[in-house]
PDB file of C-alpha atoms in Angstrom:
ATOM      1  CA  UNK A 112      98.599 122.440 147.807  1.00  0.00           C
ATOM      2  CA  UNK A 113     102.003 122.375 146.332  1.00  0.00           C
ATOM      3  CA  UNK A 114     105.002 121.668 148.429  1.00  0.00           C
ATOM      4  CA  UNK A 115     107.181 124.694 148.812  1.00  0.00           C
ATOM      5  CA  UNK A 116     110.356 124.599 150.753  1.00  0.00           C
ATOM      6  CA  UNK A 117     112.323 127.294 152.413  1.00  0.00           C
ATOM      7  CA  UNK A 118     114.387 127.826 149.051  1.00  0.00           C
ATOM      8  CA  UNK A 119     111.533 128.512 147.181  1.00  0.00           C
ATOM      9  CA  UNK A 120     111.320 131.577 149.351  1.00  0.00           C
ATOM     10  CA  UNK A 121     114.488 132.628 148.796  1.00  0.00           C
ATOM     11  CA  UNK A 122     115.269 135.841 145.992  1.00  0.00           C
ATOM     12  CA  UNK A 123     117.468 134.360 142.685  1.00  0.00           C
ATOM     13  CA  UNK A 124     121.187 134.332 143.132  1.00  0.00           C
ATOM     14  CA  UNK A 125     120.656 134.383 147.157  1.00  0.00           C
ATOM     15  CA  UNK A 126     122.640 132.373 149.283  1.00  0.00           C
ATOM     16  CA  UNK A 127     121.317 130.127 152.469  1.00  0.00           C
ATOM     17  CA  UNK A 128     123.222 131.192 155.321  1.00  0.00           C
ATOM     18  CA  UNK A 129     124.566 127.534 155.717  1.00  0.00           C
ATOM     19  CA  UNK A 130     124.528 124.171 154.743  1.00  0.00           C
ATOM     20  CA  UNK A 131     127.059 121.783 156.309  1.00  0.00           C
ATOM     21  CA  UNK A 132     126.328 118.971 153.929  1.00  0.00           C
ATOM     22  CA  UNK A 133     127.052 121.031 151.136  1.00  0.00           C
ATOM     23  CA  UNK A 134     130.346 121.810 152.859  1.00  0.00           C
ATOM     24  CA  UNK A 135     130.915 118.536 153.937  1.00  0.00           C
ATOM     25  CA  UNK A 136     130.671 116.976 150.041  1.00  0.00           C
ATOM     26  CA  UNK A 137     132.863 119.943 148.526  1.00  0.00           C
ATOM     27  CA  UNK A 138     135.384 118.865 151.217  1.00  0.00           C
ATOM     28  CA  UNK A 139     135.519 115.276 149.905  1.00  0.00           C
ATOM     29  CA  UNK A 140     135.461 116.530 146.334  1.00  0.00           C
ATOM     30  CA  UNK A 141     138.537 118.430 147.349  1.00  0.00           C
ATOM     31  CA  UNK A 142     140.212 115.656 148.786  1.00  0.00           C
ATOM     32  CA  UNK A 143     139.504 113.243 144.986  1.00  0.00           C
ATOM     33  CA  UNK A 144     140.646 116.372 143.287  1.00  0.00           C
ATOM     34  CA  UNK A 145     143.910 116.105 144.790  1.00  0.00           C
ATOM     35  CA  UNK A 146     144.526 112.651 144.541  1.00  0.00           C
ATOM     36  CA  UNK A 147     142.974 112.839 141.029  1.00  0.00           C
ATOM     37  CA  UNK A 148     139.762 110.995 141.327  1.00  0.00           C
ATOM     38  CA  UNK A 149     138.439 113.496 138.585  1.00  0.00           C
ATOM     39  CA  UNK A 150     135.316 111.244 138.204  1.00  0.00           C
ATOM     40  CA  UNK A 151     134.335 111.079 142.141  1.00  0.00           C
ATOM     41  CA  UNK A 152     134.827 114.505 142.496  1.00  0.00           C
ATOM     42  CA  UNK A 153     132.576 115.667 139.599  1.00  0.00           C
ATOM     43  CA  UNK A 154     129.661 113.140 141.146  1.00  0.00           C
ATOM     44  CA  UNK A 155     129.864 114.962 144.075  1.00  0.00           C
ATOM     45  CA  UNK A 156     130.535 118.554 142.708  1.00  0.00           C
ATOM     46  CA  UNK A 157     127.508 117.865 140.312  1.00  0.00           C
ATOM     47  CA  UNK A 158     125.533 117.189 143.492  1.00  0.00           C
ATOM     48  CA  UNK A 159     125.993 120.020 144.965  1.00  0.00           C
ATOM     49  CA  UNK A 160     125.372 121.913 141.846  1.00  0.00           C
ATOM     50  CA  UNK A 161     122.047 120.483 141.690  1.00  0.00           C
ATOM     51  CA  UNK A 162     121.388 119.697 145.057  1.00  0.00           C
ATOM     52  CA  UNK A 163     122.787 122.531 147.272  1.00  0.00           C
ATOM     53  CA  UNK A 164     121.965 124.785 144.754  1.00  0.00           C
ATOM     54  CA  UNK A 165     121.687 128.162 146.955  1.00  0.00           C
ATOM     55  CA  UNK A 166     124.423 126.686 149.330  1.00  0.00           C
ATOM     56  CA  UNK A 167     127.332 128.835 150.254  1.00  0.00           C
ATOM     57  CA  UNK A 168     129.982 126.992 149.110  1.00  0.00           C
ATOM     58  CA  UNK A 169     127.634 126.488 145.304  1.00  0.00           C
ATOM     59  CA  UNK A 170     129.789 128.992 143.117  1.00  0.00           C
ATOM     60  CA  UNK A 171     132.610 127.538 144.565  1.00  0.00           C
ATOM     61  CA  UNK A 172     131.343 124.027 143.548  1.00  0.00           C
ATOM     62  CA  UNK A 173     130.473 125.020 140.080  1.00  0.00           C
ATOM     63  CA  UNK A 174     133.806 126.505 139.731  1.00  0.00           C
ATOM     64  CA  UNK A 175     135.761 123.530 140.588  1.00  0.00           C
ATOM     65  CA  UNK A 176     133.293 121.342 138.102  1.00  0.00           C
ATOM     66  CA  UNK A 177     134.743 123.608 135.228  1.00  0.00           C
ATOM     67  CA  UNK A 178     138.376 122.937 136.548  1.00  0.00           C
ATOM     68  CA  UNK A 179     137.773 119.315 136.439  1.00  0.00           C
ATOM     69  CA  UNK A 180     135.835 119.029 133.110  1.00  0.00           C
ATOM     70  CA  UNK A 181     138.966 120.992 131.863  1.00  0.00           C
ATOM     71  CA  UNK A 182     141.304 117.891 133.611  1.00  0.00           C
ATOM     72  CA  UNK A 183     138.804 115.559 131.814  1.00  0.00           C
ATOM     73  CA  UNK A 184     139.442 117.305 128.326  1.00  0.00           C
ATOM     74  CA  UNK A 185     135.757 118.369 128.232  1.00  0.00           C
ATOM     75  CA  UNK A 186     136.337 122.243 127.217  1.00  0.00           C
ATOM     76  CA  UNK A 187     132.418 122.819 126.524  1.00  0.00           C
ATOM     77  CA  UNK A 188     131.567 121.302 129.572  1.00  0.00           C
ATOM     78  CA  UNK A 189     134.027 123.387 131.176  1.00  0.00           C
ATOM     79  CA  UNK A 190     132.883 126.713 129.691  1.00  0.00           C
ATOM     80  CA  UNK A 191     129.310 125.864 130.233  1.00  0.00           C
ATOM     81  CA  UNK A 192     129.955 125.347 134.206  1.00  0.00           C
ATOM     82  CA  UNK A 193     131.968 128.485 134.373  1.00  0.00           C
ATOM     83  CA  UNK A 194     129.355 130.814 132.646  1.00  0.00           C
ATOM     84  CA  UNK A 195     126.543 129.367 135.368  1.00  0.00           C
ATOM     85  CA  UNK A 196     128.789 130.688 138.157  1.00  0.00           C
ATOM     86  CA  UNK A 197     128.669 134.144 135.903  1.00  0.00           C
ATOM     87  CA  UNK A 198     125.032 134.366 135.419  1.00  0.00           C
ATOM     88  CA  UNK A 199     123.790 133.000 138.341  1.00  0.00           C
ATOM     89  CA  UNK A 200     126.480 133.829 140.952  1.00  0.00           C
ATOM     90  CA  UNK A 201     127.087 137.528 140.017  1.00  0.00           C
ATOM     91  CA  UNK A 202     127.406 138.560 143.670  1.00  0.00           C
ATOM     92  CA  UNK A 203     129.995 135.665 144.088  1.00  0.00           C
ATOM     93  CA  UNK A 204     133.833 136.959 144.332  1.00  0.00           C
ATOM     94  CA  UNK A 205     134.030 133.961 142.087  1.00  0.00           C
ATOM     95  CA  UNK A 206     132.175 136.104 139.270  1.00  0.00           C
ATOM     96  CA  UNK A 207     135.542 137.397 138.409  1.00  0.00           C
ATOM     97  CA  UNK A 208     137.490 134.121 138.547  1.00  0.00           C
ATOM     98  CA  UNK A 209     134.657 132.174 136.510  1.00  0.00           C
ATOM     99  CA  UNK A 210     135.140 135.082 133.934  1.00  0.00           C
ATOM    100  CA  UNK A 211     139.024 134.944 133.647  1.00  0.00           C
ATOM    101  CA  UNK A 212     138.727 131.424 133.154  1.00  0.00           C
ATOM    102  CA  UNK A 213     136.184 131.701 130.449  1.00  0.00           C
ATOM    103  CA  UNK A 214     138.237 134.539 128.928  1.00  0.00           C
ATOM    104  CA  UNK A 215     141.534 132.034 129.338  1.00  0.00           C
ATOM    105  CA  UNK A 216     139.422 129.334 127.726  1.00  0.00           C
ATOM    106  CA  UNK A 217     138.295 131.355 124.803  1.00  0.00           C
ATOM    107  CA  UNK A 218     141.795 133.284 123.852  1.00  0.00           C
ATOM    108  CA  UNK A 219     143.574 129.052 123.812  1.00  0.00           C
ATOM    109  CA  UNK A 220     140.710 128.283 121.259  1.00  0.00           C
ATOM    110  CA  UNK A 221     141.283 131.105 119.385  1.00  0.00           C
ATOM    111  CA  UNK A 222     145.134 130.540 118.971  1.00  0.00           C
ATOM    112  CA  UNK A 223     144.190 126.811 118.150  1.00  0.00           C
ATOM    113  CA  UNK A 224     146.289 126.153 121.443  1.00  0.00           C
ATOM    114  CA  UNK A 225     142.965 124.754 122.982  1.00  0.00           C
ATOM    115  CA  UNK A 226     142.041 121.672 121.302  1.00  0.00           C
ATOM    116  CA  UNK A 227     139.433 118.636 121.490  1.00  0.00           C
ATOM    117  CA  UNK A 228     139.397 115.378 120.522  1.00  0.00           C
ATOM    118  CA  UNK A 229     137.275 114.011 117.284  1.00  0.00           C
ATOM    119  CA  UNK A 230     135.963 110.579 117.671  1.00  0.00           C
ATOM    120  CA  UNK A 231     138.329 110.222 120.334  1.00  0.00           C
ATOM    121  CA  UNK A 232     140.556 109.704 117.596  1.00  0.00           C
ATOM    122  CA  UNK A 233     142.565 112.843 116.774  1.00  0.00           C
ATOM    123  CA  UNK A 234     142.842 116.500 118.144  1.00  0.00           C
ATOM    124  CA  UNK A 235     141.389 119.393 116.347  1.00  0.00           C
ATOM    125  CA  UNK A 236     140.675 123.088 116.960  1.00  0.00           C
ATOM    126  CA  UNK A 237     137.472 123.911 118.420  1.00  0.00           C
ATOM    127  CA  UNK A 238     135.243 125.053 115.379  1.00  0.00           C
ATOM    128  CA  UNK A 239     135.264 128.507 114.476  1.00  0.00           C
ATOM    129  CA  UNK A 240     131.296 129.495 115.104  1.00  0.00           C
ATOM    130  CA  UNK A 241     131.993 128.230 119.235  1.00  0.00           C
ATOM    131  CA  UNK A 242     135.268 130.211 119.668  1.00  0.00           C
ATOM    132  CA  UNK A 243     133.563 133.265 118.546  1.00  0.00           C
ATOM    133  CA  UNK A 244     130.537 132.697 120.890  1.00  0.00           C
ATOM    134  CA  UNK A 245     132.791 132.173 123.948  1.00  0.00           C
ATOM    135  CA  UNK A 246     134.675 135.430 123.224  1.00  0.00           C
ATOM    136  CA  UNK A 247     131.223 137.013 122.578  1.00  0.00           C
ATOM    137  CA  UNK A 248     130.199 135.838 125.889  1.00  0.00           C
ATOM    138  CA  UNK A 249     132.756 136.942 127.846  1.00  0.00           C
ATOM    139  CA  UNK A 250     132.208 140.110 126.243  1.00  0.00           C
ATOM    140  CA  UNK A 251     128.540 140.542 127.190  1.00  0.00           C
ATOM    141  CA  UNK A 252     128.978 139.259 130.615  1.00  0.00           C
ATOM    142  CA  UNK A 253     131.647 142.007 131.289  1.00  0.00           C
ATOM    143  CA  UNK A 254     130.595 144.668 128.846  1.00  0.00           C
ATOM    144  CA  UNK A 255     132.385 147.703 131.259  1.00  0.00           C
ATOM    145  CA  UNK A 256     135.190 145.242 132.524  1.00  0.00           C
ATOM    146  CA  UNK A 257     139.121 145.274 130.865  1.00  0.00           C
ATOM    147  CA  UNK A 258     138.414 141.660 130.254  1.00  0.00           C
ATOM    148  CA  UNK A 259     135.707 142.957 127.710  1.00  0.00           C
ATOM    149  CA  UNK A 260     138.033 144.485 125.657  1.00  0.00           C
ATOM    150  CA  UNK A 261     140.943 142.141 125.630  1.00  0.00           C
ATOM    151  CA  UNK A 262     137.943 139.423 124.404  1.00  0.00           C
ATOM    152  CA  UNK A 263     137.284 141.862 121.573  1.00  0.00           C
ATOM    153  CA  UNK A 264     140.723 142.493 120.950  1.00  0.00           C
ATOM    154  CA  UNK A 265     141.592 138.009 120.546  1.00  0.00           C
ATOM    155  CA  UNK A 266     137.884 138.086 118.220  1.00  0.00           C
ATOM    156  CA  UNK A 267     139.545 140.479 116.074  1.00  0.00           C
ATOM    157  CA  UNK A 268     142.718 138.688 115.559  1.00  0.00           C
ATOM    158  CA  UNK A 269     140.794 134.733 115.396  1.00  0.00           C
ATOM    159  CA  UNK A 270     139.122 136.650 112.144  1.00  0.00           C
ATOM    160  CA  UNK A 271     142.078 137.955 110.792  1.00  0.00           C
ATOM    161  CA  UNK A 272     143.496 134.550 111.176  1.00  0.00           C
ATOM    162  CA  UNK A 273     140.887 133.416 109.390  1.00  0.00           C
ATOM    163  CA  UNK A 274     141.003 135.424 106.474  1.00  0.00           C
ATOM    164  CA  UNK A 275     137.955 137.255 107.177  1.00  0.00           C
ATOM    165  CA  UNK A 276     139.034 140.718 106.685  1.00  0.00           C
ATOM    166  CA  UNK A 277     136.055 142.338 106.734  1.00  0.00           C
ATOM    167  CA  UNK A 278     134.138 141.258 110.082  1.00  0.00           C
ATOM    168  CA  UNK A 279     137.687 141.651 111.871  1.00  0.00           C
ATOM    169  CA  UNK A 280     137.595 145.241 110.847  1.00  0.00           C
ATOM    170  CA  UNK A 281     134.477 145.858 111.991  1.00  0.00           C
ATOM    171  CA  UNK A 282     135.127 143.645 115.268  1.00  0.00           C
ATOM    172  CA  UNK A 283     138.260 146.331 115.732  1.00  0.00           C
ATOM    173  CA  UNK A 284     135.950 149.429 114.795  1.00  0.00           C
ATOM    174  CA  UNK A 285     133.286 148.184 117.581  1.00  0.00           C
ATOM    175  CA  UNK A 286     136.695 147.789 120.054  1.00  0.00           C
ATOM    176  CA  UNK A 287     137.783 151.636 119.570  1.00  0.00           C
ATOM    177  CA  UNK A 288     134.093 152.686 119.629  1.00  0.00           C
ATOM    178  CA  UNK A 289     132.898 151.023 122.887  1.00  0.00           C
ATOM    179  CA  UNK A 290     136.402 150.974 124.489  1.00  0.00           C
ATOM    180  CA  UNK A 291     137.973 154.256 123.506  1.00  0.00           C
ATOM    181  CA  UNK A 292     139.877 154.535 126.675  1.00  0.00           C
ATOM    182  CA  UNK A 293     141.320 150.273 126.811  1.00  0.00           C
ATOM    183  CA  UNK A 294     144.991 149.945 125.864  1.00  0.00           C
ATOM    184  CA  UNK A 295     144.193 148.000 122.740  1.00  0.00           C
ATOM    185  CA  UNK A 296     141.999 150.855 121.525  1.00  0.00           C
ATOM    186  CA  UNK A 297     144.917 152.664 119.602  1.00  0.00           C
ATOM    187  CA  UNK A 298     146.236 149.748 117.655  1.00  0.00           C
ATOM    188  CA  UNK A 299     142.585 148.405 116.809  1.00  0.00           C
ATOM    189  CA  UNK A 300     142.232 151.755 115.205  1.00  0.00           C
ATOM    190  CA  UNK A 301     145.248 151.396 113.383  1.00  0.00           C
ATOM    191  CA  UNK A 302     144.317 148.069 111.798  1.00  0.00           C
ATOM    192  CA  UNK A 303     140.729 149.341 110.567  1.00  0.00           C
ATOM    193  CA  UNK A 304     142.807 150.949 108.098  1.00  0.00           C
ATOM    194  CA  UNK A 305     145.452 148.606 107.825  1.00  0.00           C
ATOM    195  CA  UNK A 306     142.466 145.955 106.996  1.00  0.00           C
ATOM    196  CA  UNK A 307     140.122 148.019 104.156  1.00  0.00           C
ATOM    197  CA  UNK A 308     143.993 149.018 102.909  1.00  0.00           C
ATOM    198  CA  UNK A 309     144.766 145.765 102.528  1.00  0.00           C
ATOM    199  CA  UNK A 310     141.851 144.717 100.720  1.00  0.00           C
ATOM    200  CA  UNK A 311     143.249 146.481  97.514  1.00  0.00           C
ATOM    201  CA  UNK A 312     146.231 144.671  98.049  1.00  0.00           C
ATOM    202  CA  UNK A 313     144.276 141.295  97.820  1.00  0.00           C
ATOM    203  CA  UNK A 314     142.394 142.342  94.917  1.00  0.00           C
ATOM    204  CA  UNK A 315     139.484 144.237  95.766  1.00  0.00           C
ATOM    205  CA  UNK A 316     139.029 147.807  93.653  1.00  0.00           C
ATOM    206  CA  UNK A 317     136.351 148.815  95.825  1.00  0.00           C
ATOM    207  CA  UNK A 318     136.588 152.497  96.204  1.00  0.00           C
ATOM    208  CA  UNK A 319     134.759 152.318  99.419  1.00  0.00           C
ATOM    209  CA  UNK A 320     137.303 149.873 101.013  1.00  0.00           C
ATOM    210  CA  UNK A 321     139.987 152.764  99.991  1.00  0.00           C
ATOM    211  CA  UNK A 322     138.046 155.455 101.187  1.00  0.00           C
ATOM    212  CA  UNK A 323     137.272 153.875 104.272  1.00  0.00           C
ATOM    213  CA  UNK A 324     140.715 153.126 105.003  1.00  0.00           C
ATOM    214  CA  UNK A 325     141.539 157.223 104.325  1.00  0.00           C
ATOM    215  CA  UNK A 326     138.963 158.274 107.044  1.00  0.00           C
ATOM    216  CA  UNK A 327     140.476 155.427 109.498  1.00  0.00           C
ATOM    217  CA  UNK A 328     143.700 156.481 109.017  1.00  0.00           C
ATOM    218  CA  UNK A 329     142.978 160.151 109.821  1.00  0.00           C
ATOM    219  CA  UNK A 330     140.927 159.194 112.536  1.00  0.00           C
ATOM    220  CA  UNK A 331     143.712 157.466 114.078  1.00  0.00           C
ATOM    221  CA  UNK A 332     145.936 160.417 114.134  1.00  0.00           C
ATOM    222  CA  UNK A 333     142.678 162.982 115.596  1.00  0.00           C
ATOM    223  CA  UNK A 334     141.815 160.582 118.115  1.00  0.00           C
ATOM    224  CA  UNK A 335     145.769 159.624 119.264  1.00  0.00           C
ATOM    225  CA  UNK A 336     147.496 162.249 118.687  1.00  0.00           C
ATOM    226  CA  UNK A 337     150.157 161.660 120.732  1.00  0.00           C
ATOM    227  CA  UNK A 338     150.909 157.735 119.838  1.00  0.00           C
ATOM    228  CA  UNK A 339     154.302 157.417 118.009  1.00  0.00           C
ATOM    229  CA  UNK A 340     152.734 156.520 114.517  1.00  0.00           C
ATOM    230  CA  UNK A 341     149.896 159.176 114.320  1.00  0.00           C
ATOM    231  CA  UNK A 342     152.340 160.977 111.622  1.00  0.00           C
ATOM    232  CA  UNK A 343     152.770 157.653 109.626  1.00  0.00           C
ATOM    233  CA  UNK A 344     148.945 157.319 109.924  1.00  0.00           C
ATOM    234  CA  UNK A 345     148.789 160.935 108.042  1.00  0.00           C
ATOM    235  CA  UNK A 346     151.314 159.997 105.710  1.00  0.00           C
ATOM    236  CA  UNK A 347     149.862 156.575 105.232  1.00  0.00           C
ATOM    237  CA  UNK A 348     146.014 158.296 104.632  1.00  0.00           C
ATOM    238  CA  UNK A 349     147.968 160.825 101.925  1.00  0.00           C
ATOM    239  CA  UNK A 350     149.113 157.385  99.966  1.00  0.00           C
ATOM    240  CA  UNK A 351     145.489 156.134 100.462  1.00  0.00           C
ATOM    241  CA  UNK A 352     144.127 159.749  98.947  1.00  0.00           C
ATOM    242  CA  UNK A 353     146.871 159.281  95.983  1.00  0.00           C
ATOM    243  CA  UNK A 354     145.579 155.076  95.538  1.00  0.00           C
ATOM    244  CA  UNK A 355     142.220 157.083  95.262  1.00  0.00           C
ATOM    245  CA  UNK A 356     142.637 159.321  92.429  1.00  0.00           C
ATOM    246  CA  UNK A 357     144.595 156.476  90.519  1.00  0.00           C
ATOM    247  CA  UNK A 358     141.540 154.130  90.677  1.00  0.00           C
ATOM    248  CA  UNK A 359     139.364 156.994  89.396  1.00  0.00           C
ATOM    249  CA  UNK A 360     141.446 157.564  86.716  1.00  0.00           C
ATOM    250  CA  UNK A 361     142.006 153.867  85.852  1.00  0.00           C
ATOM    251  CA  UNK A 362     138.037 153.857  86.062  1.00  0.00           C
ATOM    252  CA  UNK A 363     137.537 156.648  83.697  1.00  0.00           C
ATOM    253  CA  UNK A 364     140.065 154.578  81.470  1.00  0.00           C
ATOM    254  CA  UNK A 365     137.856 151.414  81.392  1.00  0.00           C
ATOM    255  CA  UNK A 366     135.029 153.845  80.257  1.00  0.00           C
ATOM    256  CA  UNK A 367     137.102 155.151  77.506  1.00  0.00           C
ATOM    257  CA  UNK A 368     138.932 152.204  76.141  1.00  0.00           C
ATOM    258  CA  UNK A 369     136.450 149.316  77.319  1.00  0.00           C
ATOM    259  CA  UNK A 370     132.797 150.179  77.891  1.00  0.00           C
ATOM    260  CA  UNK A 371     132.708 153.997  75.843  1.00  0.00           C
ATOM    261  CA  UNK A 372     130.833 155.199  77.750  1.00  0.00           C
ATOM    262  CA  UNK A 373     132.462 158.608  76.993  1.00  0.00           C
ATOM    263  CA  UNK A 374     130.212 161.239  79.393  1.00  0.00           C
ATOM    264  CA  UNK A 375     131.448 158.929  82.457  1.00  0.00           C
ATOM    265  CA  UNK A 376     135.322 158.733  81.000  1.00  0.00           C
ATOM    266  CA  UNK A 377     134.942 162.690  80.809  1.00  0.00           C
ATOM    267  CA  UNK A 378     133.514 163.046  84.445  1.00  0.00           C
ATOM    268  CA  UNK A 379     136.276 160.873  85.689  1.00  0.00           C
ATOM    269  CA  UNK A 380     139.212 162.594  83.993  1.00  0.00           C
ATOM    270  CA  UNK A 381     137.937 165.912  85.209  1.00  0.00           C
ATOM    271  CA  UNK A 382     137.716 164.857  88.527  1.00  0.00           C
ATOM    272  CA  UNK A 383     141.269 163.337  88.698  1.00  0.00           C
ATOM    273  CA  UNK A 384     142.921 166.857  87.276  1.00  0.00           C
ATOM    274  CA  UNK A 385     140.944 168.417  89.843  1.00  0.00           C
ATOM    275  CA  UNK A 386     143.261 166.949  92.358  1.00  0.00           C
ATOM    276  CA  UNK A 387     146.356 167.506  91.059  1.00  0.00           C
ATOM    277  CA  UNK A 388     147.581 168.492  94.374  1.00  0.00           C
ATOM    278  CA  UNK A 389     147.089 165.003  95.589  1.00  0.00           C
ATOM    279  CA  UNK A 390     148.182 162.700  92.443  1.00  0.00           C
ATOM    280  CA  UNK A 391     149.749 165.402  89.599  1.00  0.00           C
ATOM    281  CA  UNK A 392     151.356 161.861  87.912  1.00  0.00           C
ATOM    282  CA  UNK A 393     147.721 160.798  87.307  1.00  0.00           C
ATOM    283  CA  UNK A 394     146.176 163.973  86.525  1.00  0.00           C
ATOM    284  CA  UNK A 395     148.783 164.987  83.364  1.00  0.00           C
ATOM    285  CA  UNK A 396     147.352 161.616  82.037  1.00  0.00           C
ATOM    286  CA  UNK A 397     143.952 162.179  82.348  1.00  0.00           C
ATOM    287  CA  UNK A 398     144.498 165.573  80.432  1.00  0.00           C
ATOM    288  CA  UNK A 399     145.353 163.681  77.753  1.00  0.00           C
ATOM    289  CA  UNK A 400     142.779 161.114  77.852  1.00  0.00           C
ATOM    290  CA  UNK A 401     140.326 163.832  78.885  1.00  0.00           C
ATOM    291  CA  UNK A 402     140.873 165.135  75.346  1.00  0.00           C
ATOM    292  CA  UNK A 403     140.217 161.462  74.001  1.00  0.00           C
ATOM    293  CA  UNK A 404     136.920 161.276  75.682  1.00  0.00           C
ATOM    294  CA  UNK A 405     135.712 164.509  74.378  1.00  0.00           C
ATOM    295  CA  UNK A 406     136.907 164.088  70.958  1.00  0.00           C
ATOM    296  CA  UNK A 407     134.844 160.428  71.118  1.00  0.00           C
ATOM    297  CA  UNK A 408     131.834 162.103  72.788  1.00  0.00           C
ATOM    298  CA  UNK A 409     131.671 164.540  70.146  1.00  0.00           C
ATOM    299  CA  UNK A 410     131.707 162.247  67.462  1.00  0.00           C
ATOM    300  CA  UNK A 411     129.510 159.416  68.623  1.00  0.00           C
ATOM    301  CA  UNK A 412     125.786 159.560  67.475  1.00  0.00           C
ATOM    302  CA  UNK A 413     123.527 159.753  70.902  1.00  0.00           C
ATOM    303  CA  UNK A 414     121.943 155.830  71.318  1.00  0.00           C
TER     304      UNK A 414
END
């Protein structure tokens, strides 16, 4: 038969109703944690953990594990501790704290303000693929929770840091989607379009990036209407609609002049004096170069 004690009995995450040894160790690991014994209290801390595991005082334990593997410059360590108290602990009041901490943690990597040490040699940020899964942990382990949002809010910005455009915009779309109501929700809307406007700017002619940009831009101003710049985000989607027609006119000139292929120069010229209303500079030149095109496609044999 197969020993069983009185814990095994006991439902995850419960709590025995005491343990005075337990109590009795986190006491002492108190009293090195003051004095700054960091190494006696984490042997007794880590006792506890493993030992007193559904003791009363074991979230509290845990907690003070991270804090100490923080004094020891042992961020991972630190995180790691902190996230047991949040999955194992959850009906803990230190749920909340171990979160904060985590979400503390996680927004000093992201600034580079957190650093660790490399061969115990020099300091260095904390590489990029952990400080996104700390803020994506904090994020999942408080998915309806303010903290949640800010999280998302400091991913966004590490991958704008980082020059990756792209995944930041869609890290500020998910933000506005799942947090319509948080207080970063307007300005993450604002730099969705900011971002796929930009990437003209750095030398990407996707249309799509441009056309994305439009629609964030007008969504910005539907869903705040209100916020101070909702008319600069209408004004700001009219010079997106304008960058539009230009790029399908300079297309339709690369058809012409470059490629002639003359149907496609003649759809694209068409197109852009359709919209006159929105770009008349660029229409009056595709009239003439409309004329071009036909001329060309007239006289060219069929391949």
């Amino acid at each position: 038969m197969c020993h069983q004690t009185n814990n095994d009995l006991l439902p995850a995450g419960a709590l025995q109703a005491v343990d005075p040894s337990a109590d009795a160790k986190l006491q002492s690991a108190k009293s090195f944690m003051q004095q700054g014994e960091w190494s006696d209290a984490k042997s007794l801390l880590k006792d506890i953990a493993l030992n007193h595991s559904l003791a009363p005082c074991a979230p509290e334990a845990r907690l003070l594990l991270g804090e100490v593997y923080e004094k020891q410059g042992l961020p991972r360590d630190a995180f790691e501790e902190y996230d047991k108290v949040v999955k194992r602990y959850q009906s803990s009041p230190l749920y909340e704290k171990a979160l904060e901490r985590q979400l503390t943690m996680a927004m000093a990597a992201a600034t580079g303000e957190l650093q660790v040490s490399v061969l115990g040699l020099w300091k260095a940020e904390l590489e990029s693929s952990a400080v996104e899964k700390w803020l994506e942990s904090v994020i999942a382990n408080a998915p309806y929770n303010d903290m949640a949002a800010t999280a998302m809010s400091i991913l966004a910005q590490y991958r704008v840091r980082k020059e990756r455009y792209e995944e930041a915009a869609m890290t500020y779309a998910r933000l506005v989607e799942n947090y319509p109501d948080s207080r970063y929700a307007p300005e993450a809307q604002l730099m969705v379009a900011k971002l796929w406007a930009g990437s003209h700017s750095r030398g990407d002619r996707n249309m799509a990036n441009l056309s994305r940009a439009q629609e964030a831009y007008e969504e910005f101003s539907l869903r705040f209407p209100e916020h101070p710049d909702a008319k600069k985000a209408l004004e700001e989607a009219s010079n997106v609609r304008r960058l539009l027609v230009q790029q399908e006119l300079e297309v339709g000139r690369y058809y012409l002049e470059r490629s002639h292929e003359y149907t496609s120069a003649v759809f694209c010229f068409e197109n852009v004096i359709r919209q006159k209303d929105i770009n008349p500079e660029a229409a009056q030149q595709a009239v003439s170069l409309l004329q071009q095109a036909k001329t060309l496609q007239a006289t060219t044999p069929a391949s």
